[in-house]
Amino acid sequence: MKAPTRRGRYVPLPERLGPGRPEPESYGYVILGAGCAGLSLCHYLLERGVESPILILDRKETFADDRTWCFWDVEETPFSGRAVRRWNSWSVRAEGREVVHTSRRYPYLCLTGADFYEDALAKISSHDNVTVRLGEDVRSCKELDDGVLVVTSAGSYLARSVFDGRGLPPDSAALADARRGGTWISQQFLGWRLRAGRPVFDPGTCTLMDFAVDQGRGLRFAYVLPFDEHEALVENVYLTESGAPPGTHRAELSGYLHDRYGLSAEDYEVHGEEWGDIPMTAHRFPRRIGARTHVIGTLGGETRPSTGYTFLRVQRYCRALAASLTGSGADPGRVHPWRYGPLDRVFLRLLRERPEDCPGIYARMFAGTPPDPLVRFLTEGSSYLDDARLIGALPKIPFLRLAAGEAIDRARESL
Ligand SMILES: Cc1cc2nc3c(=O)[nH]c(=O)nc-3n(C[C@H](O)[C@H](O)[C@H](O)COP(=O)(O)OP(=O)(O)OC[C@H]3O[C@@H](n4cnc5c(N)ncnc54)[C@H](O)[C@@H]3O)c2cc1C
């Protein structure tokens, strides 16, 4: 495994991918956004043998180490080999107790943004039909008889098919639609990559949710990824509608480091900061907005509504989409099993309507469900027996009330 101290670097665009070659009259595929979904889809298309020209457009100027992806290692992805860390144990802390889960089968894996971008770009650049144009803000896409016209701040391009993977920023029109139409909550967080002067972290166990923090502003927890005894990514997370300003997050992070690890500001150095505002919603985002325009990634609704996890779902959907486009796979719309939808909506209601009960309920869920079934549930790969175990660990009366509320709302919507 690589040392986490490589964090924070910028990843250069490989020369072969730069806009040096003659511009074709039309591209086979234009991908909007060189983020997680855009780069992943491009990789899967190439893996399927696509040889027509592919163009990826992004408004950013560089690939920064702007996020850290974690997910359970339940299946192979092309990028998992670049993980900087795998934890076999994780914990949830609430109501004065700590529940620790250990799984030899499904480690919790951590991939840095920089490593993902570097790996994806290296894979893509081994083909000679891809161009990446950075610093181009996509302004519009218009479907014509013979293709799609994509207009950016720097020019226009014709494509046979377009994939919109421009993400879902908090001020986007798509998100405003989702908020108007249904249950949603925001997973807002600020994290520090830091190095402590003393060995305070237990690198064997990461902390998924530590609710032993002040809950005065709304449902809040700390998330700790310890890379070794000195280095960690520590995040302050809100699951509310409004979150908190960055200054509040920073003050709460330093308070947490003090209270849990006895660290004062002079005891650690902050090497980087991460900010996220992930919408968790049951809204059904359109997968297609035209005969030739597909939507991928968070903009296509890839975030799991009840947890905020997105990375694995993006991989599954993009892989299936590439297979269906190249005529060798089934409908990608079926890649996420439908039966998690109702449970996700009930969990969302819990987060919105009974936030004060959540710490206890999560602790109970972890304490009462064995690690492997719980991981399979969290990654949408559970059996009915796994689901029954999880449901058995939840308090019945509140969940029945939430489920009834959900059923009534859905019946009203369908009138
Ligand atoms: C800090 C952070 C940590 C996260 N951690 C996890 C995690 O641990 N596990 C997990 O499962 N999920 C995590 N997520 C959620 C999710 O996996 C990521 O947000 C993921 O990057 C979403 O992929 P995407 O392709 O939809 O969007 P992005 O990766 O954000 O890509 C969108 C791209 O579109 C570009 N773009 C936007 N507008 C335009 C425009 N007008 N013109 C051109 N380009 C444009 C952007 O510059 C960007 O490069 C995290 C998110 C954040 C922000």
PDB file of N, CA, C and O and ligand atoms in Angstrom, residues 32-39 57-60 62-63 66-71 108-109 111 116-117 133 135-139 152 164-169 187 189 223 225 235 274-278 296-300 302-303 308-314, ligand 1:
ATOM      1  N   LEU A  32     -19.689  14.885 -20.687  1.00  0.00           N
ATOM      2  CA  LEU A  32     -19.605  16.175 -19.994  1.00  0.00           C
ATOM      3  C   LEU A  32     -19.231  15.914 -18.543  1.00  0.00           C
ATOM      4  O   LEU A  32     -19.998  15.301 -17.802  1.00  0.00           O
ATOM      5  N   GLY A  33     -18.039  16.360 -18.148  1.00  0.00           N
ATOM      6  CA  GLY A  33     -17.569  16.156 -16.783  1.00  0.00           C
ATOM      7  C   GLY A  33     -16.528  15.052 -16.711  1.00  0.00           C
ATOM      8  O   GLY A  33     -16.813  13.888 -17.034  1.00  0.00           O
ATOM      9  N   ALA A  34     -15.311  15.434 -16.318  1.00  0.00           N
ATOM     10  CA  ALA A  34     -14.228  14.447 -16.151  1.00  0.00           C
ATOM     11  C   ALA A  34     -14.100  14.101 -14.675  1.00  0.00           C
ATOM     12  O   ALA A  34     -13.025  14.170 -14.083  1.00  0.00           O
ATOM     13  N   GLY A  35     -15.250  13.762 -14.075  1.00  0.00           N
ATOM     14  CA  GLY A  35     -15.240  13.371 -12.663  1.00  0.00           C
ATOM     15  C   GLY A  35     -15.345  11.861 -12.554  1.00  0.00           C
ATOM     16  O   GLY A  35     -14.957  11.125 -13.477  1.00  0.00           O
ATOM     17  N   CYS A  36     -15.888  11.416 -11.441  1.00  0.00           N
ATOM     18  CA  CYS A  36     -15.970   9.979 -11.172  1.00  0.00           C
ATOM     19  C   CYS A  36     -16.754   9.250 -12.280  1.00  0.00           C
ATOM     20  O   CYS A  36     -16.273   8.274 -12.860  1.00  0.00           O
ATOM     21  N   ALA A  37     -17.945   9.746 -12.606  1.00  0.00           N
ATOM     22  CA  ALA A  37     -18.777   9.041 -13.589  1.00  0.00           C
ATOM     23  C   ALA A  37     -18.217   9.199 -15.003  1.00  0.00           C
ATOM     24  O   ALA A  37     -18.164   8.225 -15.761  1.00  0.00           O
ATOM     25  N   GLY A  38     -17.810  10.414 -15.370  1.00  0.00           N
ATOM     26  CA  GLY A  38     -17.332  10.651 -16.736  1.00  0.00           C
ATOM     27  C   GLY A  38     -16.115   9.803 -17.062  1.00  0.00           C
ATOM     28  O   GLY A  38     -16.059   9.136 -18.105  1.00  0.00           O
ATOM     29  N   LEU A  39     -15.133   9.781 -16.165  1.00  0.00           N
ATOM     30  CA  LEU A  39     -13.909   9.008 -16.434  1.00  0.00           C
ATOM     31  C   LEU A  39     -14.203   7.509 -16.372  1.00  0.00           C
ATOM     32  O   LEU A  39     -13.662   6.724 -17.166  1.00  0.00           O
ATOM     33  N   LEU A  57     -15.231  16.715 -21.752  1.00  0.00           N
ATOM     34  CA  LEU A  57     -15.137  18.159 -21.500  1.00  0.00           C
ATOM     35  C   LEU A  57     -15.312  18.430 -20.013  1.00  0.00           C
ATOM     36  O   LEU A  57     -16.200  17.856 -19.376  1.00  0.00           O
ATOM     37  N   ASP A  58     -14.493  19.299 -19.468  1.00  0.00           N
ATOM     38  CA  ASP A  58     -14.667  19.700 -18.064  1.00  0.00           C
ATOM     39  C   ASP A  58     -14.242  21.144 -17.888  1.00  0.00           C
ATOM     40  O   ASP A  58     -13.306  21.606 -18.521  1.00  0.00           O
ATOM     41  N   ARG A  59     -14.961  21.826 -17.003  1.00  0.00           N
ATOM     42  CA  ARG A  59     -14.615  23.234 -16.787  1.00  0.00           C
ATOM     43  C   ARG A  59     -13.416  23.414 -15.864  1.00  0.00           C
ATOM     44  O   ARG A  59     -12.809  24.472 -15.827  1.00  0.00           O
ATOM     45  N   LYS A  60     -13.064  22.381 -15.104  1.00  0.00           N
ATOM     46  CA  LYS A  60     -11.918  22.547 -14.203  1.00  0.00           C
ATOM     47  C   LYS A  60     -10.624  22.607 -15.020  1.00  0.00           C
ATOM     48  O   LYS A  60     -10.573  22.106 -16.147  1.00  0.00           O
ATOM     49  N   THR A  62      -7.577  21.600 -13.691  1.00  0.00           N
ATOM     50  CA  THR A  62      -6.650  20.540 -13.270  1.00  0.00           C
ATOM     51  C   THR A  62      -7.421  19.445 -12.528  1.00  0.00           C
ATOM     52  O   THR A  62      -8.568  19.642 -12.146  1.00  0.00           O
ATOM     53  N   PHE A  63      -6.714  18.342 -12.300  1.00  0.00           N
ATOM     54  CA  PHE A  63      -7.278  17.270 -11.473  1.00  0.00           C
ATOM     55  C   PHE A  63      -6.670  17.392 -10.076  1.00  0.00           C
ATOM     56  O   PHE A  63      -5.511  17.028  -9.878  1.00  0.00           O
ATOM     57  N   ASP A  66      -9.210  16.262  -4.620  1.00  0.00           N
ATOM     58  CA  ASP A  66     -10.289  17.010  -3.965  1.00  0.00           C
ATOM     59  C   ASP A  66     -11.246  16.165  -3.127  1.00  0.00           C
ATOM     60  O   ASP A  66     -12.151  16.694  -2.516  1.00  0.00           O
ATOM     61  N   ARG A  67     -11.086  14.843  -3.130  1.00  0.00           N
ATOM     62  CA  ARG A  67     -11.986  14.015  -2.317  1.00  0.00           C
ATOM     63  C   ARG A  67     -11.351  12.671  -1.988  1.00  0.00           C
ATOM     64  O   ARG A  67     -10.355  12.273  -2.593  1.00  0.00           O
ATOM     65  N   THR A  68     -11.961  11.975  -1.053  1.00  0.00           N
ATOM     66  CA  THR A  68     -11.496  10.639  -0.656  1.00  0.00           C
ATOM     67  C   THR A  68     -12.694   9.711  -0.770  1.00  0.00           C
ATOM     68  O   THR A  68     -13.728   9.975  -0.161  1.00  0.00           O
ATOM     69  N   TRP A  69     -12.568   8.684  -1.571  1.00  0.00           N
ATOM     70  CA  TRP A  69     -13.683   7.757  -1.739  1.00  0.00           C
ATOM     71  C   TRP A  69     -13.479   6.529  -0.867  1.00  0.00           C
ATOM     72  O   TRP A  69     -12.405   5.911  -0.891  1.00  0.00           O
ATOM     73  N   CYS A  70     -14.517   6.166  -0.136  1.00  0.00           N
ATOM     74  CA  CYS A  70     -14.489   4.912   0.620  1.00  0.00           C
ATOM     75  C   CYS A  70     -15.699   4.075   0.236  1.00  0.00           C
ATOM     76  O   CYS A  70     -16.764   4.619  -0.064  1.00  0.00           O
ATOM     77  N   PHE A  71     -15.504   2.790   0.227  1.00  0.00           N
ATOM     78  CA  PHE A  71     -16.618   1.863  -0.042  1.00  0.00           C
ATOM     79  C   PHE A  71     -16.182   0.477   0.399  1.00  0.00           C
ATOM     80  O   PHE A  71     -14.986   0.199   0.507  1.00  0.00           O
ATOM     81  N   TYR A 108     -13.233  -2.283   4.303  1.00  0.00           N
ATOM     82  CA  TYR A 108     -13.659  -0.926   3.931  1.00  0.00           C
ATOM     83  C   TYR A 108     -12.463  -0.276   3.273  1.00  0.00           C
ATOM     84  O   TYR A 108     -11.393  -0.173   3.869  1.00  0.00           O
ATOM     85  N   LEU A 109     -12.637   0.118   2.044  1.00  0.00           N
ATOM     86  CA  LEU A 109     -11.493   0.483   1.198  1.00  0.00           C
ATOM     87  C   LEU A 109     -11.465   1.988   0.961  1.00  0.00           C
ATOM     88  O   LEU A 109     -12.510   2.615   0.835  1.00  0.00           O
ATOM     89  N   LEU A 111      -9.844   5.149  -1.366  1.00  0.00           N
ATOM     90  CA  LEU A 111      -9.190   5.525  -2.625  1.00  0.00           C
ATOM     91  C   LEU A 111      -9.092   7.052  -2.634  1.00  0.00           C
ATOM     92  O   LEU A 111     -10.115   7.728  -2.478  1.00  0.00           O
ATOM     93  N   PHE A 116      -7.419   8.009  -7.933  1.00  0.00           N
ATOM     94  CA  PHE A 116      -8.471   7.634  -8.894  1.00  0.00           C
ATOM     95  C   PHE A 116      -8.250   8.353 -10.228  1.00  0.00           C
ATOM     96  O   PHE A 116      -8.266   7.732 -11.302  1.00  0.00           O
ATOM     97  N   TYR A 117      -8.035   9.675 -10.182  1.00  0.00           N
ATOM     98  CA  TYR A 117      -7.879  10.433 -11.439  1.00  0.00           C
ATOM     99  C   TYR A 117      -6.653   9.925 -12.211  1.00  0.00           C
ATOM    100  O   TYR A 117      -6.703   9.731 -13.421  1.00  0.00           O
ATOM    101  N   ARG A 133     -10.619  17.840 -22.891  1.00  0.00           N
ATOM    102  CA  ARG A 133     -10.451  19.302 -22.933  1.00  0.00           C
ATOM    103  C   ARG A 133     -10.849  19.883 -21.579  1.00  0.00           C
ATOM    104  O   ARG A 133     -12.014  19.814 -21.195  1.00  0.00           O
ATOM    105  N   GLY A 135     -10.916  23.199 -18.753  1.00  0.00           N
ATOM    106  CA  GLY A 135     -11.123  24.651 -18.827  1.00  0.00           C
ATOM    107  C   GLY A 135     -12.247  25.031 -19.784  1.00  0.00           C
ATOM    108  O   GLY A 135     -12.318  26.168 -20.227  1.00  0.00           O
ATOM    109  N   GLU A 136     -13.142  24.094 -20.123  1.00  0.00           N
ATOM    110  CA  GLU A 136     -14.268  24.413 -21.018  1.00  0.00           C
ATOM    111  C   GLU A 136     -15.581  24.214 -20.277  1.00  0.00           C
ATOM    112  O   GLU A 136     -15.947  23.084 -19.919  1.00  0.00           O
ATOM    113  N   ASP A 137     -16.244  25.311 -20.055  1.00  0.00           N
ATOM    114  CA  ASP A 137     -17.535  25.268 -19.362  1.00  0.00           C
ATOM    115  C   ASP A 137     -18.631  24.907 -20.369  1.00  0.00           C
ATOM    116  O   ASP A 137     -18.799  25.612 -21.360  1.00  0.00           O
ATOM    117  N   VAL A 138     -19.334  23.820 -20.113  1.00  0.00           N
ATOM    118  CA  VAL A 138     -20.402  23.419 -21.045  1.00  0.00           C
ATOM    119  C   VAL A 138     -21.610  24.328 -20.818  1.00  0.00           C
ATOM    120  O   VAL A 138     -22.123  24.434 -19.712  1.00  0.00           O
ATOM    121  N   ARG A 139     -22.038  24.994 -21.898  1.00  0.00           N
ATOM    122  CA  ARG A 139     -23.141  25.963 -21.777  1.00  0.00           C
ATOM    123  C   ARG A 139     -24.480  25.351 -22.190  1.00  0.00           C
ATOM    124  O   ARG A 139     -25.505  25.640 -21.578  1.00  0.00           O
ATOM    125  N   THR A 152     -19.705  25.028 -25.677  1.00  0.00           N
ATOM    126  CA  THR A 152     -18.945  25.324 -24.453  1.00  0.00           C
ATOM    127  C   THR A 152     -18.435  26.769 -24.515  1.00  0.00           C
ATOM    128  O   THR A 152     -18.646  27.465 -25.510  1.00  0.00           O
ATOM    129  N   ASP A 164     -24.142  13.206 -19.810  1.00  0.00           N
ATOM    130  CA  ASP A 164     -23.993  14.360 -18.925  1.00  0.00           C
ATOM    131  C   ASP A 164     -23.630  13.875 -17.524  1.00  0.00           C
ATOM    132  O   ASP A 164     -24.466  13.315 -16.810  1.00  0.00           O
ATOM    133  N   GLY A 165     -22.382  14.109 -17.133  1.00  0.00           N
ATOM    134  CA  GLY A 165     -21.921  13.706 -15.800  1.00  0.00           C
ATOM    135  C   GLY A 165     -21.365  14.910 -15.077  1.00  0.00           C
ATOM    136  O   GLY A 165     -20.289  14.848 -14.485  1.00  0.00           O
ATOM    137  N   ARG A 166     -22.132  16.032 -15.129  1.00  0.00           N
ATOM    138  CA  ARG A 166     -21.623  17.277 -14.543  1.00  0.00           C
ATOM    139  C   ARG A 166     -21.896  17.407 -13.051  1.00  0.00           C
ATOM    140  O   ARG A 166     -21.760  18.486 -12.486  1.00  0.00           O
ATOM    141  N   GLY A 167     -22.344  16.319 -12.417  1.00  0.00           N
ATOM    142  CA  GLY A 167     -22.506  16.358 -10.964  1.00  0.00           C
ATOM    143  C   GLY A 167     -23.753  17.118 -10.557  1.00  0.00           C
ATOM    144  O   GLY A 167     -24.529  17.583 -11.396  1.00  0.00           O
ATOM    145  N   LEU A 168     -23.937  17.233  -9.247  1.00  0.00           N
ATOM    146  CA  LEU A 168     -25.167  17.817  -8.724  1.00  0.00           C
ATOM    147  C   LEU A 168     -24.827  18.849  -7.652  1.00  0.00           C
ATOM    148  O   LEU A 168     -24.996  18.596  -6.467  1.00  0.00           O
ATOM    149  N   PRO A 169     -24.343  20.026  -8.048  1.00  0.00           N
ATOM    150  CA  PRO A 169     -24.007  21.022  -7.028  1.00  0.00           C
ATOM    151  C   PRO A 169     -25.256  21.484  -6.281  1.00  0.00           C
ATOM    152  O   PRO A 169     -26.375  21.408  -6.830  1.00  0.00           O
ATOM    153  N   GLN A 187     -26.150  15.613   3.121  1.00  0.00           N
ATOM    154  CA  GLN A 187     -25.013  15.111   3.912  1.00  0.00           C
ATOM    155  C   GLN A 187     -23.868  16.096   3.676  1.00  0.00           C
ATOM    156  O   GLN A 187     -23.213  16.066   2.643  1.00  0.00           O
ATOM    157  N   PHE A 189     -20.340  17.895   4.844  1.00  0.00           N
ATOM    158  CA  PHE A 189     -19.188  17.606   5.708  1.00  0.00           C
ATOM    159  C   PHE A 189     -17.967  18.416   5.337  1.00  0.00           C
ATOM    160  O   PHE A 189     -17.791  18.848   4.191  1.00  0.00           O
ATOM    161  N   TYR A 223     -16.421  11.355  11.514  1.00  0.00           N
ATOM    162  CA  TYR A 223     -16.023  10.211  10.681  1.00  0.00           C
ATOM    163  C   TYR A 223     -14.498  10.231  10.683  1.00  0.00           C
ATOM    164  O   TYR A 223     -13.898  11.279  10.409  1.00  0.00           O
ATOM    165  N   LEU A 225     -10.923   8.351   9.444  1.00  0.00           N
ATOM    166  CA  LEU A 225     -10.171   7.343   8.683  1.00  0.00           C
ATOM    167  C   LEU A 225      -8.714   7.439   9.126  1.00  0.00           C
ATOM    168  O   LEU A 225      -7.987   8.330   8.685  1.00  0.00           O
ATOM    169  N   GLU A 235     -13.574  13.924   9.683  1.00  0.00           N
ATOM    170  CA  GLU A 235     -14.632  14.757   9.101  1.00  0.00           C
ATOM    171  C   GLU A 235     -15.722  15.062  10.120  1.00  0.00           C
ATOM    172  O   GLU A 235     -16.049  14.235  10.970  1.00  0.00           O
ATOM    173  N   GLU A 274     -11.275  18.850   2.913  1.00  0.00           N
ATOM    174  CA  GLU A 274     -12.261  18.368   1.932  1.00  0.00           C
ATOM    175  C   GLU A 274     -13.630  18.878   2.321  1.00  0.00           C
ATOM    176  O   GLU A 274     -13.971  18.879   3.502  1.00  0.00           O
ATOM    177  N   TRP A 275     -14.404  19.257   1.326  1.00  0.00           N
ATOM    178  CA  TRP A 275     -15.758  19.757   1.571  1.00  0.00           C
ATOM    179  C   TRP A 275     -16.723  18.963   0.707  1.00  0.00           C
ATOM    180  O   TRP A 275     -16.447  18.727  -0.474  1.00  0.00           O
ATOM    181  N   GLY A 276     -17.813  18.539   1.271  1.00  0.00           N
ATOM    182  CA  GLY A 276     -18.809  17.823   0.476  1.00  0.00           C
ATOM    183  C   GLY A 276     -20.212  18.223   0.909  1.00  0.00           C
ATOM    184  O   GLY A 276     -20.441  18.570   2.083  1.00  0.00           O
ATOM    185  N   ASP A 277     -21.133  18.224  -0.027  1.00  0.00           N
ATOM    186  CA  ASP A 277     -22.532  18.503   0.276  1.00  0.00           C
ATOM    187  C   ASP A 277     -23.336  17.565  -0.615  1.00  0.00           C
ATOM    188  O   ASP A 277     -23.684  17.906  -1.732  1.00  0.00           O
ATOM    189  N   ILE A 278     -23.549  16.357  -0.120  1.00  0.00           N
ATOM    190  CA  ILE A 278     -24.121  15.312  -0.965  1.00  0.00           C
ATOM    191  C   ILE A 278     -25.621  15.232  -0.725  1.00  0.00           C
ATOM    192  O   ILE A 278     -26.062  14.978   0.396  1.00  0.00           O
ATOM    193  N   ILE A 296     -25.498  10.609 -16.252  1.00  0.00           N
ATOM    194  CA  ILE A 296     -24.743   9.647 -15.431  1.00  0.00           C
ATOM    195  C   ILE A 296     -24.291  10.296 -14.114  1.00  0.00           C
ATOM    196  O   ILE A 296     -24.339  11.516 -13.968  1.00  0.00           O
ATOM    197  N   GLY A 297     -23.842   9.466 -13.190  1.00  0.00           N
ATOM    198  CA  GLY A 297     -23.287   9.972 -11.924  1.00  0.00           C
ATOM    199  C   GLY A 297     -24.353  10.548 -11.014  1.00  0.00           C
ATOM    200  O   GLY A 297     -25.536  10.196 -11.102  1.00  0.00           O
ATOM    201  N   THR A 298     -23.950  11.465 -10.143  1.00  0.00           N
ATOM    202  CA  THR A 298     -24.898  12.022  -9.167  1.00  0.00           C
ATOM    203  C   THR A 298     -26.055  12.730  -9.870  1.00  0.00           C
ATOM    204  O   THR A 298     -27.182  12.699  -9.391  1.00  0.00           O
ATOM    205  N   LEU A 299     -25.791  13.310 -11.028  1.00  0.00           N
ATOM    206  CA  LEU A 299     -26.848  13.982 -11.783  1.00  0.00           C
ATOM    207  C   LEU A 299     -27.903  12.982 -12.260  1.00  0.00           C
ATOM    208  O   LEU A 299     -29.052  13.342 -12.490  1.00  0.00           O
ATOM    209  N   GLY A 300     -27.507  11.738 -12.396  1.00  0.00           N
ATOM    210  CA  GLY A 300     -28.448  10.683 -12.789  1.00  0.00           C
ATOM    211  C   GLY A 300     -29.061   9.979 -11.581  1.00  0.00           C
ATOM    212  O   GLY A 300     -29.727   8.955 -11.732  1.00  0.00           O
ATOM    213  N   GLU A 302     -27.335   8.712  -8.787  1.00  0.00           N
ATOM    214  CA  GLU A 302     -26.533   7.564  -8.353  1.00  0.00           C
ATOM    215  C   GLU A 302     -26.287   7.498  -6.852  1.00  0.00           C
ATOM    216  O   GLU A 302     -25.820   6.488  -6.348  1.00  0.00           O
ATOM    217  N   THR A 303     -26.560   8.578  -6.130  1.00  0.00           N
ATOM    218  CA  THR A 303     -26.303   8.545  -4.676  1.00  0.00           C
ATOM    219  C   THR A 303     -27.359   7.703  -3.971  1.00  0.00           C
ATOM    220  O   THR A 303     -28.555   7.910  -4.181  1.00  0.00           O
ATOM    221  N   GLY A 308     -25.790   8.066   1.218  1.00  0.00           N
ATOM    222  CA  GLY A 308     -24.894   9.020   0.540  1.00  0.00           C
ATOM    223  C   GLY A 308     -23.793   8.331  -0.239  1.00  0.00           C
ATOM    224  O   GLY A 308     -23.080   8.958  -1.018  1.00  0.00           O
ATOM    225  N   TYR A 309     -23.619   7.006  -0.060  1.00  0.00           N
ATOM    226  CA  TYR A 309     -22.585   6.301  -0.832  1.00  0.00           C
ATOM    227  C   TYR A 309     -22.954   6.320  -2.322  1.00  0.00           C
ATOM    228  O   TYR A 309     -24.115   6.090  -2.685  1.00  0.00           O
ATOM    229  N   THR A 310     -21.959   6.555  -3.154  1.00  0.00           N
ATOM    230  CA  THR A 310     -22.208   6.776  -4.579  1.00  0.00           C
ATOM    231  C   THR A 310     -21.232   6.013  -5.471  1.00  0.00           C
ATOM    232  O   THR A 310     -21.581   5.584  -6.568  1.00  0.00           O
ATOM    233  N   PHE A 311     -19.987   5.854  -5.017  1.00  0.00           N
ATOM    234  CA  PHE A 311     -18.908   5.372  -5.886  1.00  0.00           C
ATOM    235  C   PHE A 311     -19.239   4.021  -6.533  1.00  0.00           C
ATOM    236  O   PHE A 311     -19.136   3.858  -7.743  1.00  0.00           O
ATOM    237  N   LEU A 312     -19.649   3.061  -5.721  1.00  0.00           N
ATOM    238  CA  LEU A 312     -19.913   1.721  -6.266  1.00  0.00           C
ATOM    239  C   LEU A 312     -21.088   1.730  -7.237  1.00  0.00           C
ATOM    240  O   LEU A 312     -21.077   1.047  -8.246  1.00  0.00           O
ATOM    241  N   ARG A 313     -22.107   2.541  -6.906  1.00  0.00           N
ATOM    242  CA  ARG A 313     -23.277   2.619  -7.799  1.00  0.00           C
ATOM    243  C   ARG A 313     -22.866   3.224  -9.136  1.00  0.00           C
ATOM    244  O   ARG A 313     -23.351   2.817 -10.178  1.00  0.00           O
ATOM    245  N   VAL A 314     -21.986   4.221  -9.109  1.00  0.00           N
ATOM    246  CA  VAL A 314     -21.507   4.825 -10.369  1.00  0.00           C
ATOM    247  C   VAL A 314     -20.802   3.763 -11.200  1.00  0.00           C
ATOM    248  O   VAL A 314     -21.030   3.632 -12.402  1.00  0.00           O
TER     249      VAL A 314
HETATM  250  C1  LIG B   1     -15.481  15.376  -0.705  1.00  0.00           C
HETATM  251  C2  LIG B   1     -16.358  14.233  -1.157  1.00  0.00           C
HETATM  252  C3  LIG B   1     -16.149  12.964  -0.641  1.00  0.00           C
HETATM  253  C4  LIG B   1     -16.950  11.883  -1.066  1.00  0.00           C
HETATM  254  N1  LIG B   1     -16.729  10.653  -0.514  1.00  0.00           N
HETATM  255  C5  LIG B   1     -17.456   9.608  -0.953  1.00  0.00           C
HETATM  256  C6  LIG B   1     -17.193   8.300  -0.436  1.00  0.00           C
HETATM  257  O1  LIG B   1     -16.358   8.123   0.451  1.00  0.00           O
HETATM  258  N2  LIG B   1     -17.905   7.248  -0.932  1.00  0.00           N
HETATM  259  C7  LIG B   1     -18.862   7.418  -1.900  1.00  0.00           C
HETATM  260  O2  LIG B   1     -19.456   6.424  -2.330  1.00  0.00           O
HETATM  261  N3  LIG B   1     -19.152   8.653  -2.376  1.00  0.00           N
HETATM  262  C8  LIG B   1     -18.482   9.755  -1.936  1.00  0.00           C
HETATM  263  N4  LIG B   1     -18.750  10.999  -2.445  1.00  0.00           N
HETATM  264  C9  LIG B   1     -19.915  11.148  -3.349  1.00  0.00           C
HETATM  265  C10 LIG B   1     -19.616  10.847  -4.833  1.00  0.00           C
HETATM  266  O3  LIG B   1     -18.974   9.591  -4.969  1.00  0.00           O
HETATM  267  C11 LIG B   1     -18.761  11.916  -5.486  1.00  0.00           C
HETATM  268  O4  LIG B   1     -19.393  13.165  -5.381  1.00  0.00           O
HETATM  269  C12 LIG B   1     -18.477  11.626  -6.962  1.00  0.00           C
HETATM  270  O5  LIG B   1     -17.404  12.436  -7.348  1.00  0.00           O
HETATM  271  C13 LIG B   1     -19.687  11.892  -7.850  1.00  0.00           C
HETATM  272  O6  LIG B   1     -19.327  11.646  -9.194  1.00  0.00           O
HETATM  273  P1  LIG B   1     -19.897  12.505 -10.406  1.00  0.00           P
HETATM  274  O7  LIG B   1     -19.162  12.041 -11.598  1.00  0.00           O
HETATM  275  O8  LIG B   1     -21.367  12.481 -10.407  1.00  0.00           O
HETATM  276  O9  LIG B   1     -19.488  14.029 -10.080  1.00  0.00           O
HETATM  277  P2  LIG B   1     -18.047  14.644  -9.993  1.00  0.00           P
HETATM  278  O10 LIG B   1     -17.037  13.619  -9.680  1.00  0.00           O
HETATM  279  O11 LIG B   1     -18.183  15.812  -9.070  1.00  0.00           O
HETATM  280  O12 LIG B   1     -17.759  15.165 -11.481  1.00  0.00           O
HETATM  281  C14 LIG B   1     -18.485  16.217 -12.076  1.00  0.00           C
HETATM  282  C15 LIG B   1     -17.532  16.936 -13.020  1.00  0.00           C
HETATM  283  O13 LIG B   1     -18.295  17.825 -13.858  1.00  0.00           O
HETATM  284  C16 LIG B   1     -17.589  19.029 -14.002  1.00  0.00           C
HETATM  285  N5  LIG B   1     -18.550  20.086 -14.361  1.00  0.00           N
HETATM  286  C17 LIG B   1     -19.547  20.581 -13.610  1.00  0.00           C
HETATM  287  N6  LIG B   1     -20.225  21.533 -14.299  1.00  0.00           N
HETATM  288  C18 LIG B   1     -19.625  21.631 -15.514  1.00  0.00           C
HETATM  289  C19 LIG B   1     -19.840  22.431 -16.659  1.00  0.00           C
HETATM  290  N7  LIG B   1     -20.849  23.340 -16.729  1.00  0.00           N
HETATM  291  N8  LIG B   1     -19.043  22.288 -17.736  1.00  0.00           N
HETATM  292  C20 LIG B   1     -18.025  21.373 -17.713  1.00  0.00           C
HETATM  293  N9  LIG B   1     -17.761  20.585 -16.638  1.00  0.00           N
HETATM  294  C21 LIG B   1     -18.560  20.711 -15.552  1.00  0.00           C
HETATM  295  C22 LIG B   1     -16.927  19.237 -12.651  1.00  0.00           C
HETATM  296  O14 LIG B   1     -15.818  20.107 -12.763  1.00  0.00           O
HETATM  297  C23 LIG B   1     -16.522  17.813 -12.270  1.00  0.00           C
HETATM  298  O15 LIG B   1     -15.218  17.493 -12.666  1.00  0.00           O
HETATM  299  C24 LIG B   1     -17.983  12.095  -2.036  1.00  0.00           C
HETATM  300  C25 LIG B   1     -18.189  13.388  -2.536  1.00  0.00           C
HETATM  301  C26 LIG B   1     -17.395  14.438  -2.105  1.00  0.00           C
HETATM  302  C27 LIG B   1     -17.673  15.826  -2.654  1.00  0.00           C
END
